[in-house]
Amino acid sequence: MWDTKAWDEVQRLFPDDSNGSRIILTTRLADVAVYAGSSSTIHHLSCLSPEKSWNLLHQTVFGEECCPCELEEIGKEIAKNCKGLPLALVVIGGLLYKGKRTLDYWMYVKQNVNSAVIGADDQFMEILLLSYNHLRHHLRACFLYMAVFPEDYKIRKSKLTKLWVAEGFIKPDRSKSLEAVAEKYVEDLVDRNMILAHERSYTGKIKICSIHDLLRDLCVRKAQEENFLYLCDRPVKNFPEGTYNQRRLSIHSDIYGHHLEDVYGSYVRSLGYYLYNSINETSFIRSFLLLRVLNAFGISFSEFPVEIVELVNLRYIALHIKTCELPASISNLFNLQTLIIYSYYTVKLPSDIWKMPRLRHIWTRNCFLDYPSAAGNGEKIALLENLQTLKGFLQLKVLLLYETDLEHLKADETNFPRLQHLTFSCCRELVEIPSAIGDIPTLQVIKLFECSTSAVNSVKLIQEEQRDLGNDNLQIIIQDF
């Protein structure tokens, strides 16, 4: 069942005689299940275990007969490759039932499970397409974007939502940030079983997402049919002519010897590299003048490619750089929203970065950043008025202090009026956390990892004070090793 209206129409046909009758309703949509019954009556089906998968496959292929010994081991591997999806097991079982019961044939099926399942039964693809066709329009682009990532790829929700925002998939909502709306889109797709919540936080929020292999095959197929992207996942001699006007490129395979920029440079808005290589020649980058998203974690640059600062349409940059000092001219990227720099060494960020008012997220493992010279009172910091993540900012939501020699912190609601998560990690010199921190109305969590005893005591006092004021929602997490 795909919507609540259908349930309303069906329910009218069943009299309520209180005679103990039961109705089983199946749906892929969580909101339909909740609408039709209380939460206690909802049974969430999980994927089958490897043992149950093999039992179902065995039953489909052999019935009450025994599986030949030489096929049992490879049969279990085929069942495992179906990733616990009953529909896939039944379809592949039907294929094996009709096919040759030889080791060579079963080995072929094992190596091509996904294509075998989809090719063996048009009804299987139709069932998956039903889920896609019932997606709201704004969710379709978000689902198709999962085709950008390699098979079995695990992506953090925080990164996925930033990419969606940069791509322009998110509808603005006056009452929520774009990232908050994007998070709701993730939850909607998980509720519809289109993507998987691979890992959740202790509060139940989604942390890492993935997509089932078979749904990814559907995703890739639809993305290519609708000219949503060109996926280069194998070595090619020449790029297909029909892909020259693609706006998104996802590179999973070696393309040395090909001049990507000559073919796609004037069209591409989004470029992702998911192979692992080193590149010294970076002049090709300037050909992608319309680029909005550059997700190149798979490439190791020797230094920051200065050509990037010419791409003024960029909203999202993710780079892996061996040695890194960002040029002051990065402030030319006035549309930039997210900057992610991974390096084994300290990244030096220029003070000009404070001149980028649309910058919302900065992530780097180790960095050196010059604060504005006149920022003793925090006034110049407000130049970054949209900043939400920097691991006093007026829009800052997440603040992490790691291995600092900070002894005293002077901060309150006026410095961080929208702070939600505050973390101190290995701040052993920190004497205390000021009680005024607890008065920040948006604050949800304070975490302390390996901090001084006095800091721990001060945060416990903050919790007591807030409880006395009726604030039972503030969470305090303390871990000592």
Short mmCIF file of C-alpha atoms in Angstrom, two decimals:
data_model
loop_
_atom_site.label_atom_id
_atom_site.label_comp_id
_atom_site.label_asym_id
_atom_site.label_seq_id
_atom_site.Cartn_x
_atom_site.Cartn_y
_atom_site.Cartn_z
CA MET A 1 0.00 0.00 0.00
CA TRP A 2 1.44 3.33 -1.07
CA ASP A 3 -0.61 6.05 0.60
CA THR A 4 -2.94 6.70 3.52
CA LYS A 5 -5.93 7.47 1.28
CA ALA A 6 -5.85 3.92 -0.07
CA TRP A 7 -5.99 2.60 3.50
CA ASP A 8 -8.98 4.82 4.29
CA GLU A 9 -10.85 3.40 1.30
CA VAL A 10 -9.99 -0.22 2.14
CA GLN A 11 -10.76 0.15 5.85
CA ARG A 12 -14.36 1.14 5.14
CA LEU A 13 -14.98 -2.34 3.72
CA PHE A 14 -14.14 -4.08 7.00
CA PRO A 15 -16.81 -4.02 9.75
CA ASP A 16 -15.64 -3.53 13.32
CA ASP A 17 -17.46 -6.42 15.05
CA SER A 18 -14.84 -6.90 17.79
CA ASN A 19 -14.59 -10.60 16.94
CA GLY A 20 -10.80 -10.84 17.02
CA SER A 21 -10.22 -10.66 13.27
CA ARG A 22 -6.81 -9.54 12.07
CA ILE A 23 -5.68 -7.65 8.97
CA ILE A 24 -2.11 -7.76 7.68
CA LEU A 25 -1.07 -4.66 5.77
CA THR A 26 2.26 -4.55 3.92
CA THR A 27 3.88 -1.29 2.90
CA ARG A 28 7.33 0.12 2.20
CA LEU A 29 6.33 3.48 3.70
CA ALA A 30 6.73 4.10 7.42
CA ASP A 31 4.13 6.89 7.51
CA VAL A 32 1.47 4.59 6.02
CA ALA A 33 2.24 1.93 8.66
CA VAL A 34 1.98 4.46 11.50
CA TYR A 35 -1.26 5.87 10.08
CA ALA A 36 -2.88 2.45 9.78
CA GLY A 37 -2.05 1.24 13.30
CA SER A 38 -0.32 2.05 16.55
CA SER A 39 3.45 1.74 16.81
CA SER A 40 3.07 -1.46 18.85
CA THR A 41 1.38 -3.23 15.93
CA ILE A 42 4.10 -2.43 13.38
CA HIS A 43 6.53 -5.22 12.54
CA HIS A 44 9.66 -4.00 10.79
CA LEU A 45 11.03 -6.65 8.47
CA SER A 46 14.80 -6.88 8.51
CA CYS A 47 17.02 -8.53 5.93
CA LEU A 48 17.47 -12.28 6.28
CA SER A 49 20.54 -13.71 7.95
CA PRO A 50 22.97 -15.72 5.76
CA GLU A 51 21.54 -18.95 7.22
CA LYS A 52 17.91 -18.00 6.52
CA SER A 53 18.91 -16.70 3.08
CA TRP A 54 20.38 -20.07 2.20
CA ASN A 55 17.31 -21.89 3.53
CA LEU A 56 15.03 -19.79 1.31
CA LEU A 57 17.26 -20.22 -1.74
CA HIS A 58 17.54 -23.97 -1.12
CA GLN A 59 13.75 -24.29 -0.81
CA THR A 60 13.20 -22.32 -4.03
CA VAL A 61 15.71 -24.35 -6.07
CA PHE A 62 15.42 -27.87 -4.66
CA GLY A 63 12.17 -27.99 -2.69
CA GLU A 64 12.40 -31.07 -0.44
CA GLU A 65 15.40 -32.47 -2.33
CA CYS A 66 18.95 -32.26 -1.04
CA CYS A 67 21.44 -29.88 -2.62
CA PRO A 68 24.37 -31.68 -4.31
CA CYS A 69 27.46 -31.43 -2.12
CA GLU A 70 29.54 -29.75 -4.84
CA LEU A 71 26.97 -26.92 -5.14
CA GLU A 72 26.26 -26.27 -1.48
CA GLU A 73 29.21 -24.01 -0.70
CA ILE A 74 28.81 -21.83 -3.78
CA GLY A 75 25.04 -21.82 -3.21
CA LYS A 76 25.58 -20.30 0.23
CA GLU A 77 27.82 -17.65 -1.34
CA ILE A 78 25.12 -16.80 -3.89
CA ALA A 79 22.60 -16.50 -1.06
CA LYS A 80 24.98 -14.24 0.86
CA ASN A 81 25.46 -12.02 -2.20
CA CYS A 82 21.70 -11.35 -2.25
CA LYS A 83 22.29 -9.30 0.92
CA GLY A 84 19.30 -10.80 2.77
CA LEU A 85 16.68 -9.53 0.32
CA PRO A 86 13.92 -12.19 0.02
CA LEU A 87 12.73 -10.94 -3.36
CA ALA A 88 16.23 -11.27 -4.80
CA LEU A 89 16.61 -14.77 -3.34
CA VAL A 90 13.34 -15.94 -4.87
CA VAL A 91 14.21 -14.50 -8.29
CA ILE A 92 17.73 -15.94 -8.31
CA GLY A 93 16.31 -19.23 -7.01
CA GLY A 94 13.96 -19.39 -9.98
CA LEU A 95 16.90 -18.78 -12.31
CA LEU A 96 18.93 -21.59 -10.73
CA TYR A 97 15.91 -23.91 -10.74
CA LYS A 98 15.55 -23.55 -14.51
CA GLY A 99 19.29 -23.51 -15.25
CA LYS A 100 22.01 -26.12 -15.36
CA ARG A 101 22.97 -27.62 -12.03
CA THR A 102 26.67 -27.46 -12.77
CA LEU A 103 29.50 -25.82 -10.86
CA ASP A 104 30.45 -23.61 -13.83
CA TYR A 105 26.93 -22.25 -14.25
CA TRP A 106 26.48 -21.56 -10.55
CA MET A 107 29.89 -19.85 -10.48
CA TYR A 108 28.74 -17.61 -13.34
CA VAL A 109 25.55 -16.73 -11.44
CA LYS A 110 27.54 -15.99 -8.28
CA GLN A 111 29.76 -13.53 -10.14
CA ASN A 112 26.77 -11.79 -11.72
CA VAL A 113 24.10 -11.90 -9.02
CA ASN A 114 22.81 -8.36 -9.52
CA SER A 115 22.53 -8.48 -13.31
CA ALA A 116 21.18 -12.04 -13.13
CA VAL A 117 18.40 -11.05 -10.74
CA ILE A 118 17.35 -8.01 -12.75
CA GLY A 119 17.65 -9.78 -16.10
CA ALA A 120 15.83 -12.92 -14.97
CA ASP A 121 12.56 -11.31 -14.01
CA ASP A 122 11.03 -8.15 -15.42
CA GLN A 123 8.55 -8.21 -12.54
CA PHE A 124 11.44 -7.75 -10.11
CA MET A 125 12.45 -4.49 -11.77
CA GLU A 126 8.80 -3.42 -11.93
CA ILE A 127 8.51 -3.92 -8.17
CA LEU A 128 11.56 -1.75 -7.55
CA LEU A 129 10.31 0.83 -10.03
CA LEU A 130 7.06 1.10 -8.07
CA SER A 131 9.04 2.40 -5.12
CA TYR A 132 10.85 4.90 -7.33
CA ASN A 133 7.71 6.06 -9.13
CA HIS A 134 5.97 6.75 -5.81
CA LEU A 135 8.75 9.07 -4.67
CA ARG A 136 7.86 12.74 -4.48
CA HIS A 137 9.61 14.75 -7.17
CA HIS A 138 12.07 16.44 -4.80
CA LEU A 139 13.18 13.04 -3.44
CA ARG A 140 13.88 11.53 -6.86
CA ALA A 141 16.96 13.65 -7.50
CA CYS A 142 18.26 12.84 -4.01
CA PHE A 143 17.78 9.11 -4.63
CA LEU A 144 19.38 9.23 -8.10
CA TYR A 145 22.37 10.99 -6.55
CA MET A 146 23.22 7.74 -4.74
CA ALA A 147 24.39 6.46 -8.15
CA VAL A 148 27.35 8.82 -7.85
CA PHE A 149 28.95 6.62 -5.19
CA PRO A 150 30.69 3.26 -5.78
CA GLU A 151 29.02 -0.03 -4.92
CA ASP A 152 28.93 -0.80 -1.17
CA TYR A 153 30.00 2.79 -0.44
CA LYS A 154 29.21 4.09 3.04
CA ILE A 155 28.64 7.84 3.25
CA ARG A 156 28.13 9.98 6.30
CA LYS A 157 24.75 11.65 6.41
CA SER A 158 26.38 14.99 7.19
CA LYS A 159 28.41 14.81 3.97
CA LEU A 160 25.49 13.60 1.88
CA THR A 161 23.24 16.44 3.00
CA LYS A 162 25.92 19.03 2.23
CA LEU A 163 26.28 17.60 -1.27
CA TRP A 164 22.51 17.75 -1.82
CA VAL A 165 22.47 21.37 -0.66
CA ALA A 166 25.35 22.27 -3.01
CA GLU A 167 23.61 20.51 -5.91
CA GLY A 168 20.48 22.60 -5.33
CA PHE A 169 18.16 19.67 -4.55
CA ILE A 170 16.79 21.13 -1.31
CA LYS A 171 13.67 23.26 -1.20
CA PRO A 172 14.12 26.26 1.12
CA ASP A 173 12.03 26.32 4.29
CA ARG A 174 11.79 29.55 6.27
CA SER A 175 11.62 27.70 9.58
CA LYS A 176 14.56 25.33 8.93
CA SER A 177 18.10 25.46 7.60
CA LEU A 178 18.80 23.79 4.26
CA GLU A 179 20.77 21.10 6.10
CA ALA A 180 17.84 20.37 8.41
CA VAL A 181 15.53 19.98 5.40
CA ALA A 182 18.11 17.70 3.75
CA GLU A 183 18.24 15.54 6.88
CA LYS A 184 14.47 15.17 6.66
CA TYR A 185 14.90 14.01 3.04
CA VAL A 186 17.34 11.33 4.24
CA GLU A 187 14.84 10.15 6.84
CA ASP A 188 12.08 10.06 4.21
CA LEU A 189 14.18 7.88 1.90
CA VAL A 190 15.10 5.56 4.79
CA ASP A 191 11.44 5.32 5.82
CA ARG A 192 10.63 4.36 2.24
CA ASN A 193 13.42 1.74 2.28
CA MET A 194 15.13 3.38 -0.69
CA ILE A 195 18.38 3.90 1.20
CA LEU A 196 19.69 2.15 4.30
CA ALA A 197 20.57 3.61 7.67
CA HIS A 198 23.89 1.80 8.01
CA GLU A 199 24.76 3.31 11.39
CA ARG A 200 22.87 5.39 13.95
CA SER A 201 24.00 7.56 16.85
CA TYR A 202 23.20 6.82 20.49
CA THR A 203 20.15 9.10 20.12
CA GLY A 204 18.87 7.10 17.14
CA LYS A 205 19.79 9.67 14.50
CA ILE A 206 21.19 8.40 11.20
CA LYS A 207 24.98 8.76 10.97
CA ILE A 208 26.00 6.69 7.93
CA CYS A 209 23.95 5.79 4.85
CA SER A 210 24.28 3.17 2.14
CA ILE A 211 22.16 1.62 -0.57
CA HIS A 212 21.38 -2.02 -1.32
CA ASP A 213 23.26 -3.32 -4.37
CA LEU A 214 20.09 -4.12 -6.28
CA LEU A 215 18.52 -0.75 -5.58
CA ARG A 216 21.80 0.84 -6.64
CA ASP A 217 21.53 -0.96 -9.98
CA LEU A 218 18.07 0.54 -10.41
CA CYS A 219 19.44 3.91 -9.31
CA VAL A 220 22.29 3.81 -11.87
CA ARG A 221 19.96 2.68 -14.64
CA LYS A 222 17.42 5.44 -14.00
CA ALA A 223 20.14 8.07 -13.57
CA GLN A 224 21.58 7.22 -16.97
CA GLU A 225 18.16 6.99 -18.63
CA GLU A 226 17.28 10.46 -17.39
CA ASN A 227 20.70 11.94 -18.28
CA PHE A 228 21.19 12.68 -14.60
CA LEU A 229 24.86 11.68 -14.67
CA TYR A 230 27.58 9.84 -16.54
CA LEU A 231 29.16 7.10 -14.46
CA CYS A 232 32.62 6.00 -15.59
CA ASP A 233 33.10 2.78 -13.61
CA ARG A 234 35.38 0.90 -16.01
CA PRO A 235 38.29 1.78 -18.32
CA VAL A 236 37.11 3.26 -21.62
CA LYS A 237 38.83 3.99 -24.92
CA ASN A 238 36.46 6.81 -25.77
CA PHE A 239 33.68 8.51 -23.87
CA PRO A 240 30.21 7.75 -25.31
CA GLU A 241 28.98 10.58 -27.55
CA GLY A 242 25.56 10.61 -25.93
CA THR A 243 27.11 11.65 -22.61
CA TYR A 244 28.86 14.83 -23.75
CA ASN A 245 26.19 17.14 -22.34
CA GLN A 246 26.06 15.49 -18.91
CA ARG A 247 26.08 17.86 -15.95
CA ARG A 248 27.41 15.32 -13.46
CA LEU A 249 30.43 13.05 -13.82
CA SER A 250 31.39 10.32 -11.37
CA ILE A 251 34.77 8.71 -12.04
CA HIS A 252 35.43 5.30 -10.50
CA SER A 253 38.02 4.06 -13.00
CA ASP A 254 41.40 5.11 -14.37
CA ILE A 255 40.96 7.63 -17.21
CA TYR A 256 44.61 8.50 -17.86
CA GLY A 257 45.17 9.38 -21.50
CA HIS A 258 41.71 10.93 -21.81
CA HIS A 259 41.18 14.68 -21.80
CA LEU A 260 38.08 14.82 -19.67
CA GLU A 261 37.96 18.58 -19.77
CA ASP A 262 37.88 18.73 -23.59
CA VAL A 263 34.75 16.55 -23.71
CA TYR A 264 32.79 17.67 -20.66
CA GLY A 265 34.37 20.92 -19.49
CA SER A 266 31.72 23.32 -20.75
CA TYR A 267 28.79 21.30 -19.36
CA VAL A 268 29.75 19.71 -16.06
CA ARG A 269 28.38 21.18 -12.82
CA SER A 270 29.40 18.31 -10.53
CA LEU A 271 32.60 16.27 -10.66
CA GLY A 272 33.40 13.36 -8.33
CA TYR A 273 36.53 11.20 -8.23
CA TYR A 274 36.22 7.91 -6.35
CA LEU A 275 39.43 6.24 -7.49
CA TYR A 276 42.71 6.55 -5.62
CA ASN A 277 45.49 8.22 -7.58
CA SER A 278 48.03 11.01 -7.32
CA ILE A 279 47.88 13.95 -9.72
CA ASN A 280 50.53 16.59 -10.34
CA GLU A 281 49.03 18.24 -13.44
CA THR A 282 46.06 20.34 -12.38
CA SER A 283 45.64 22.80 -15.25
CA PHE A 284 42.65 20.80 -16.54
CA ILE A 285 40.57 22.04 -13.60
CA ARG A 286 40.17 25.56 -14.98
CA SER A 287 38.23 24.16 -17.96
CA PHE A 288 35.26 23.33 -15.72
CA LEU A 289 34.08 26.92 -15.43
CA LEU A 290 30.51 26.05 -14.41
CA LEU A 291 31.52 23.55 -11.72
CA ARG A 292 29.50 23.75 -8.50
CA VAL A 293 30.62 20.55 -6.75
CA LEU A 294 34.18 19.18 -6.71
CA ASN A 295 34.35 15.99 -4.66
CA ALA A 296 37.88 14.71 -5.23
CA PHE A 297 38.85 12.84 -2.06
CA GLY A 298 40.02 9.96 -4.25
CA ILE A 299 42.82 12.04 -5.75
CA SER A 300 45.93 12.97 -3.80
CA PHE A 301 47.14 16.43 -4.84
CA SER A 302 50.69 17.43 -3.93
CA GLU A 303 49.47 20.95 -3.11
CA PHE A 304 46.32 23.01 -3.33
CA PRO A 305 45.39 23.42 -7.03
CA VAL A 306 45.39 27.20 -7.48
CA GLU A 307 43.24 26.80 -10.61
CA ILE A 308 40.30 26.10 -8.32
CA VAL A 309 40.02 29.74 -7.25
CA GLU A 310 38.93 30.61 -10.82
CA LEU A 311 35.81 28.45 -10.50
CA VAL A 312 33.60 31.06 -8.87
CA ASN A 313 30.45 28.90 -9.07
CA LEU A 314 31.85 26.32 -6.64
CA ARG A 315 29.66 25.59 -3.64
CA TYR A 316 31.34 22.42 -2.38
CA ILE A 317 35.03 21.45 -2.32
CA ALA A 318 36.45 18.21 -0.87
CA LEU A 319 40.15 17.57 -1.51
CA HIS A 320 42.97 15.32 -0.31
CA ILE A 321 46.23 17.29 -0.27
CA LYS A 322 49.69 16.18 0.84
CA THR A 323 50.97 19.59 1.92
CA CYS A 324 48.58 22.44 2.16
CA GLU A 325 48.55 26.18 2.44
CA LEU A 326 45.42 27.66 0.97
CA PRO A 327 45.96 30.84 -1.07
CA ALA A 328 44.35 34.10 0.02
CA SER A 329 42.58 34.15 -3.35
CA ILE A 330 40.27 31.37 -2.14
CA SER A 331 38.07 34.21 -0.95
CA ASN A 332 37.22 34.71 -4.66
CA LEU A 333 34.92 31.70 -4.27
CA PHE A 334 32.09 33.83 -2.94
CA ASN A 335 29.50 31.06 -3.51
CA LEU A 336 31.39 28.43 -1.49
CA GLN A 337 29.30 26.75 1.21
CA THR A 338 31.41 23.73 2.24
CA LEU A 339 35.20 23.36 2.40
CA ILE A 340 36.66 19.96 3.30
CA ILE A 341 40.43 19.53 3.26
CA TYR A 342 42.08 16.27 4.26
CA SER A 343 45.83 16.29 4.84
CA TYR A 344 48.33 14.40 6.97
CA TYR A 345 49.92 17.73 7.81
CA THR A 346 48.65 20.97 9.28
CA VAL A 347 46.53 22.97 6.88
CA LYS A 348 47.14 26.72 6.90
CA LEU A 349 43.96 28.66 6.25
CA PRO A 350 44.36 32.30 5.18
CA SER A 351 42.74 35.10 7.15
CA ASP A 352 40.89 36.03 3.94
CA ILE A 353 38.62 33.06 4.61
CA TRP A 354 36.71 35.36 6.97
CA LYS A 355 35.60 37.31 3.89
CA MET A 356 33.44 34.43 2.59
CA PRO A 357 29.94 35.20 3.91
CA ARG A 358 28.26 32.14 2.34
CA LEU A 359 30.67 29.64 3.85
CA ARG A 360 28.67 27.30 6.10
CA HIS A 361 30.97 24.37 6.86
CA ILE A 362 34.73 23.97 7.26
CA TRP A 363 36.29 20.59 8.01
CA THR A 364 39.96 19.74 8.32
CA ARG A 365 41.83 17.43 10.65
CA ASN A 366 44.64 19.81 11.65
CA CYS A 367 44.69 23.48 10.78
CA PHE A 368 46.24 26.82 11.55
CA LEU A 369 43.93 29.79 11.15
CA ASP A 370 44.70 33.46 11.68
CA TYR A 371 41.81 35.17 13.38
CA PRO A 372 41.02 38.67 12.09
CA SER A 373 43.35 41.21 13.64
CA ALA A 374 40.47 43.20 15.09
CA ALA A 375 38.66 40.17 16.42
CA GLY A 376 39.60 40.52 20.05
CA ASN A 377 35.97 41.09 20.88
CA GLY A 378 34.67 38.72 18.22
CA GLU A 379 33.22 41.45 15.98
CA LYS A 380 35.01 40.43 12.76
CA ILE A 381 34.05 36.81 13.26
CA ALA A 382 30.48 37.77 12.44
CA LEU A 383 31.61 38.26 8.83
CA LEU A 384 31.02 34.52 8.44
CA GLU A 385 27.37 34.97 9.28
CA ASN A 386 26.26 31.65 7.76
CA LEU A 387 28.94 29.45 9.33
CA GLN A 388 27.40 26.44 11.08
CA THR A 389 30.31 24.06 11.52
CA LEU A 390 33.93 24.85 12.38
CA LYS A 391 35.54 22.12 14.23
CA GLY A 392 32.13 33.65 18.74
CA PHE A 393 29.98 32.62 15.71
CA LEU A 394 26.38 33.74 15.53
CA GLN A 395 25.15 30.75 13.52
CA LEU A 396 27.55 28.11 14.91
CA LYS A 397 25.81 24.86 15.86
CA VAL A 398 28.72 22.48 16.48
CA LEU A 399 31.90 23.35 18.39
CA LEU A 400 34.72 20.88 19.05
CA LEU A 401 37.78 21.82 21.10
CA TYR A 402 40.50 19.17 20.80
CA GLU A 403 43.87 18.97 22.56
CA THR A 404 44.04 22.66 23.40
CA ASP A 405 45.97 24.20 26.29
CA LEU A 406 42.92 26.32 27.10
CA GLU A 407 42.57 26.92 30.85
CA HIS A 408 39.61 29.28 31.04
CA LEU A 409 36.70 29.59 28.63
CA LYS A 410 34.73 32.82 28.60
CA ALA A 411 31.54 32.29 26.66
CA ASP A 412 27.79 32.51 27.04
CA GLU A 413 24.58 32.83 25.03
CA THR A 414 25.75 36.08 23.39
CA ASN A 415 28.77 34.34 21.83
CA PHE A 416 27.02 31.18 20.62
CA PRO A 417 23.28 31.88 20.50
CA ARG A 418 22.51 28.83 18.32
CA LEU A 419 25.03 26.30 19.62
CA GLN A 420 23.61 22.76 19.81
CA HIS A 421 26.59 20.45 20.39
CA LEU A 422 29.65 21.34 22.47
CA THR A 423 32.55 18.89 22.77
CA PHE A 424 35.80 19.09 24.75
CA SER A 425 38.30 16.35 23.90
CA CYS A 426 41.68 15.94 25.63
CA CYS A 427 41.47 19.46 27.11
CA ARG A 428 43.41 18.52 30.23
CA GLU A 429 44.33 22.10 31.19
CA LEU A 430 40.73 23.30 31.18
CA VAL A 431 39.82 24.36 34.72
CA GLU A 432 36.08 24.69 34.30
CA ILE A 433 33.23 25.23 31.89
CA PRO A 434 31.33 28.44 32.71
CA SER A 435 27.83 27.89 34.03
CA ALA A 436 26.50 30.48 31.54
CA ILE A 437 27.06 27.90 28.80
CA GLY A 438 24.07 26.00 30.16
CA ASP A 439 21.84 29.02 29.49
CA ILE A 440 22.21 28.73 25.72
CA PRO A 441 18.61 27.84 24.80
CA THR A 442 19.52 25.69 21.78
CA LEU A 443 22.20 23.63 23.55
CA GLN A 444 21.40 19.91 23.47
CA VAL A 445 24.63 18.09 24.38
CA ILE A 446 27.90 18.77 26.21
CA LYS A 447 30.54 16.05 25.80
CA LEU A 448 33.80 15.69 27.70
CA PHE A 449 36.48 13.19 26.71
CA GLU A 450 39.63 12.92 28.83
CA CYS A 451 39.31 16.31 30.50
CA SER A 452 40.36 17.49 33.96
CA THR A 453 38.43 16.51 37.07
CA SER A 454 37.53 20.13 37.77
CA ALA A 455 36.09 20.51 34.25
CA VAL A 456 34.04 17.35 34.77
CA ASN A 457 32.74 18.64 38.10
CA SER A 458 31.80 21.99 36.55
CA VAL A 459 29.76 20.38 33.79
CA LYS A 460 27.95 18.21 36.35
CA LEU A 461 27.09 21.40 38.22
CA ILE A 462 25.73 22.91 34.99
CA GLN A 463 23.46 19.89 34.58
CA GLU A 464 22.16 20.21 38.15
CA GLU A 465 21.49 23.93 37.69
CA GLN A 466 19.61 23.35 34.45
CA ARG A 467 17.49 20.60 36.01
CA ASP A 468 16.59 22.94 38.86
CA LEU A 469 15.40 25.40 36.20
CA GLY A 470 13.25 22.72 34.57
CA ASN A 471 15.62 21.97 31.67
CA ASP A 472 15.80 18.17 31.61
CA ASN A 473 16.75 18.01 27.93
CA LEU A 474 20.41 18.96 28.26
CA GLN A 475 22.53 15.82 27.89
CA ILE A 476 25.92 15.48 29.54
CA ILE A 477 28.29 12.78 28.27
CA ILE A 478 31.56 12.14 30.10
CA GLN A 479 34.17 9.57 29.12
CA ASP A 480 37.53 8.99 30.78
CA PHE A 481 40.09 6.48 29.53
#
